[in-house]
CSV table of C-alpha atoms in Angstrom, one decimal:
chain,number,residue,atom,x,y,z
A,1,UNK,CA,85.7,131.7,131.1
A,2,UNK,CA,86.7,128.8,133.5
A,3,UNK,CA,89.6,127.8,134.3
A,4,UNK,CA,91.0,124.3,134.7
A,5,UNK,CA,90.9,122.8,138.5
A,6,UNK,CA,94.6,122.9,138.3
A,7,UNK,CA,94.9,126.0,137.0
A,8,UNK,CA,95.7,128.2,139.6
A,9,UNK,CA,99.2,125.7,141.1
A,10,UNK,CA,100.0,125.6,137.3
A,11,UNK,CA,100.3,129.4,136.6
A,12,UNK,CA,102.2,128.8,140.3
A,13,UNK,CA,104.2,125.9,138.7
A,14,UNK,CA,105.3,128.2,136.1
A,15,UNK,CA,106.1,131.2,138.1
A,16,UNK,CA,108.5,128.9,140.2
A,17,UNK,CA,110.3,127.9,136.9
A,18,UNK,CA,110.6,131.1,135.3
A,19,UNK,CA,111.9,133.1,138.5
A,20,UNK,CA,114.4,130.0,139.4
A,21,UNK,CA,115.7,130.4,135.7
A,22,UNK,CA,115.9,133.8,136.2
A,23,UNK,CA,117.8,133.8,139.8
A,24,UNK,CA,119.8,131.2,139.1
A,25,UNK,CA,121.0,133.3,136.0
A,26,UNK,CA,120.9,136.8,137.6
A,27,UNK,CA,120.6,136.4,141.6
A,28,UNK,CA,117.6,136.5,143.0
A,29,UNK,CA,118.5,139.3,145.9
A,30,UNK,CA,119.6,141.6,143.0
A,31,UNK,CA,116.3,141.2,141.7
A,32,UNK,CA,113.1,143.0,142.2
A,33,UNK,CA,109.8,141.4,142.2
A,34,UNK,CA,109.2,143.2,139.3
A,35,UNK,CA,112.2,141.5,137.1
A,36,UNK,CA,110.5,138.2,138.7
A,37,UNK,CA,107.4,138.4,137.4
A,38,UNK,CA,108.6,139.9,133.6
A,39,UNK,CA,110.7,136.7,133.6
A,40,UNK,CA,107.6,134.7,134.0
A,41,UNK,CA,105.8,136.9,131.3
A,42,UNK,CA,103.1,137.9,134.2
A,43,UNK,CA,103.0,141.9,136.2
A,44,UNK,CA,103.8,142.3,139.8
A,45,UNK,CA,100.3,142.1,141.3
A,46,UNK,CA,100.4,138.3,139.7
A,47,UNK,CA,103.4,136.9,141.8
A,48,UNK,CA,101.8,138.5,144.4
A,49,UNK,CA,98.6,136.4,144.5
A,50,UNK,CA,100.5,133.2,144.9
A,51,UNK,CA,102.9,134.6,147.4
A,52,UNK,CA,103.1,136.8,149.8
A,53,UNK,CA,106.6,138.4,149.6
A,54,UNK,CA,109.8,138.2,148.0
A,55,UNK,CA,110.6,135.6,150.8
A,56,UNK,CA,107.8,133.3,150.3
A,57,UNK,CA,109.0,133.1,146.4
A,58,UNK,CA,112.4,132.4,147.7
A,59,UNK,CA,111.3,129.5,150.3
A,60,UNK,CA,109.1,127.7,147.2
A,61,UNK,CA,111.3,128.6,144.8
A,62,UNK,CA,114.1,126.6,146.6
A,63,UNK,CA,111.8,124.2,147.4
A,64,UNK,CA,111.2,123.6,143.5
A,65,UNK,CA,114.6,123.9,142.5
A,66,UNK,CA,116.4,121.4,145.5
A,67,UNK,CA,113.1,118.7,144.7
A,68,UNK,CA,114.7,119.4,141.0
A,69,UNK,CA,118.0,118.3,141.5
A,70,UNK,CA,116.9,115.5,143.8
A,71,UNK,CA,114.5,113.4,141.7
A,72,UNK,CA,117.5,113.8,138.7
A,73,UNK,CA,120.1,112.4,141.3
A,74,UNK,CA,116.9,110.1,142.8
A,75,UNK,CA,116.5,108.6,138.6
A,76,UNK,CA,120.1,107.3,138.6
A,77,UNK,CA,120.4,103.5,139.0
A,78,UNK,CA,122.9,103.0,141.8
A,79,UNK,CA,123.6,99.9,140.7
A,80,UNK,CA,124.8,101.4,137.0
A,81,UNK,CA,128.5,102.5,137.5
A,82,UNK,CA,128.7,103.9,134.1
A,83,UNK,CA,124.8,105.7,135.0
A,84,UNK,CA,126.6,107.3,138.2
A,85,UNK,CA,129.5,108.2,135.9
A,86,UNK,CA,127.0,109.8,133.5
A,87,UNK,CA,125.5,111.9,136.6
A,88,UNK,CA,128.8,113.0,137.5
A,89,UNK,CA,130.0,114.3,133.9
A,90,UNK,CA,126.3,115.8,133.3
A,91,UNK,CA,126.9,118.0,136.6
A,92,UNK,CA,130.7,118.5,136.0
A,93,UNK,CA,130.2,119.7,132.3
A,94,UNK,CA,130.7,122.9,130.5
A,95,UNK,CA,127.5,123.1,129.8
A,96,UNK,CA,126.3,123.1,133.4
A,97,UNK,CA,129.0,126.2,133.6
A,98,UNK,CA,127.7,128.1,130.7
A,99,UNK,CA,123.9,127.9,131.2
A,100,UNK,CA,123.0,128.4,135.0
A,101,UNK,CA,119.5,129.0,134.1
A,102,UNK,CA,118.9,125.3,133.7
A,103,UNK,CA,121.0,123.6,135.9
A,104,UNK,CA,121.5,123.3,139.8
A,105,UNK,CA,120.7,126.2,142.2
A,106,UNK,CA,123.5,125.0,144.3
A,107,UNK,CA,126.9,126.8,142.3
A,108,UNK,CA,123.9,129.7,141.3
A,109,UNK,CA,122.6,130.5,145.0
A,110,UNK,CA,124.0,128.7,147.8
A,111,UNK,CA,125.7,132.6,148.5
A,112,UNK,CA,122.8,134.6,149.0
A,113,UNK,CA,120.7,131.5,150.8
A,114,UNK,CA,123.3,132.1,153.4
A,115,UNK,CA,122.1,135.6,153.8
A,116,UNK,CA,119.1,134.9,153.5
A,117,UNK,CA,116.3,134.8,156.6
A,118,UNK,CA,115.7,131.3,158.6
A,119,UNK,CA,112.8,130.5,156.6
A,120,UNK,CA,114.6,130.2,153.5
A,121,UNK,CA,117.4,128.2,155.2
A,122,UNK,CA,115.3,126.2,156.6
A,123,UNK,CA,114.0,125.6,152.9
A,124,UNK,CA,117.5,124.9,151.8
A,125,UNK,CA,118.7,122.4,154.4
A,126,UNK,CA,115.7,120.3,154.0
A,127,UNK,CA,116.3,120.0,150.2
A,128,UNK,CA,119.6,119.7,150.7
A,129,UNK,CA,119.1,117.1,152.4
A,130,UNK,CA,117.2,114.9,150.1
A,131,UNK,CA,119.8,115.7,147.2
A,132,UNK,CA,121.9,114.4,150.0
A,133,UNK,CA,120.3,110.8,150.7
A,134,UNK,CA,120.0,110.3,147.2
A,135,UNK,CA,123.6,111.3,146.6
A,136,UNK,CA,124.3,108.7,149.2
A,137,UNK,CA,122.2,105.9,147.8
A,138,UNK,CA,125.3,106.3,144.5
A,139,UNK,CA,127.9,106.5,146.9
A,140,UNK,CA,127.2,103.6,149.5
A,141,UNK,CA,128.3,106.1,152.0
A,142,UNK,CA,127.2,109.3,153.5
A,143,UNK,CA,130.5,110.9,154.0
A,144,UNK,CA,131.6,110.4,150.7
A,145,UNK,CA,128.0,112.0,149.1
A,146,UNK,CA,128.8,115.3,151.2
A,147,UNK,CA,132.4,115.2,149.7
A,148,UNK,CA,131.1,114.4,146.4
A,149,UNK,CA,128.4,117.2,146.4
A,150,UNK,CA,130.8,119.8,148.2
A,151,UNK,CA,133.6,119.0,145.5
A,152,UNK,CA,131.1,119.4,142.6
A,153,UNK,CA,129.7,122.9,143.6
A,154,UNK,CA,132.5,124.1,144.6
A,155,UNK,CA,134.1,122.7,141.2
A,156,UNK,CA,130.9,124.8,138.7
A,157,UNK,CA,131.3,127.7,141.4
A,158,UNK,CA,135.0,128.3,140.5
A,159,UNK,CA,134.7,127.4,136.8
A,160,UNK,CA,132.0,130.2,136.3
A,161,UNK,CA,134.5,132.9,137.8
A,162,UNK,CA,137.1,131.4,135.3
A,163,UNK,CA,137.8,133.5,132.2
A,164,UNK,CA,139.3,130.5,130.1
A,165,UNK,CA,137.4,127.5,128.9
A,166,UNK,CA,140.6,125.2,128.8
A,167,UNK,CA,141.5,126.2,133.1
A,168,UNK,CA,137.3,125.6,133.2
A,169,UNK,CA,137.5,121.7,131.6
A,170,UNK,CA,140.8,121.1,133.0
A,171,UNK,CA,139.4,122.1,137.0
A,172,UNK,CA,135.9,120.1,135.9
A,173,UNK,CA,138.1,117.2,135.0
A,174,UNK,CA,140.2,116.8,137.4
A,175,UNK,CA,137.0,116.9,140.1
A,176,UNK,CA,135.1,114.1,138.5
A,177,UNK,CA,138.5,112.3,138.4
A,178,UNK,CA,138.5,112.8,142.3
A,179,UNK,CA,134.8,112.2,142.7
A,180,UNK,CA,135.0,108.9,140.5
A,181,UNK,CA,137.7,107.7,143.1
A,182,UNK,CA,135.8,108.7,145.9
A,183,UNK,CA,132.9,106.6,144.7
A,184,UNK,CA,135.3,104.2,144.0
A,185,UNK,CA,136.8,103.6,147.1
A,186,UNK,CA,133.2,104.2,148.8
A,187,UNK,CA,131.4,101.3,147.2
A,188,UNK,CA,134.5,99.0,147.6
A,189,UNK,CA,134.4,99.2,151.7
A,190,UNK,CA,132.3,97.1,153.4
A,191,UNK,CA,129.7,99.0,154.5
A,192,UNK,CA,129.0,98.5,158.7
């Protein structure tokens, strides 16, 4: 049977997905190879022929997951306050609390990346980056996109370790209240 020309960075596509879900949702250092590949439906010796380690899947799997949250912050219209807004909420939102699996690797993994080897924070800082000048390109100002970013991890980092959904909303409000100032203020200064 052939296989599609594109097969092979599909099945790799789809490895990246699965494991992200899957360490976003359980930590990836906690988990083997092994509960890796089951998450992706494939065995061991599978992962293995499209990387070479447990730190190769972790350098591409941030890759995949930072390019992820980029191109969503990248697709807002900078010049739509109530799009930006949207952005905001959609990150600042229960849902985003309840269901790591599908959102931002930030809140999930920023932890063990910072005990993680140079080549996976060298990974990180390069995608962080891009979230980072597209964060910008909403706030006018790149001060105010590290503030912004910082406030909103931190913000679905502490609601997670919250027992009570009320303390949760009331912590998630109160940061996209502060973002939407910093914004605010941001895009009202004359930029030099």
């Amino acid at each position: 049977m052939r296989y599609a020309t594109d097969y092979k960075e599909q099945a790799r596509l789809k490895l990246l997905d699965a494991s992200g879900r899957h360490a976003k949702q359980h930590g990836f250092i906690s988990s083997g190879m092994a509960d890796l590949a089951a998450a992706a439906g494939v065995t061991t010796g599978s992962l293995y022929k499209h990387f070479s380690g447990k730190s190769d899947l972790f350098v591409a799997m941030i890759n995949a997951e930072l390019q992820r949250t980029a191109d969503m912050y990248g697709a807002v219209d900078a010049a739509d306050p109530a799009q930006v807004s949207r952005a905001l909420a959609g990150y600042l939102s229960l849902s985003h609390v309840q269901h790591p699996a599908v959102g931002c690797p930030l809140p999930s993994l920023t932890p063990e990346i910072a005990r993680a080897d140079d080549a996976v924070k060298a990974a990180f800082e390069e995608g962080l980056q891009k979230i980072h000048a597209n964060v910008s390109a909403l706030t006018h100002d790149s001060d105010t996109a590290w503030a912004v970013m910082a406030q909103n991890v931190g913000a679905v980092m502490l609601a997670r370790a919250m027992h009570s959904e009320a303390l949760q909303q009331e912590l998630l409000n109160a940061v996209m209240r502060a973002g939407d100032e910093l914004i605010s203020r941001s895009k009202a200064s004359p930029i030099l």
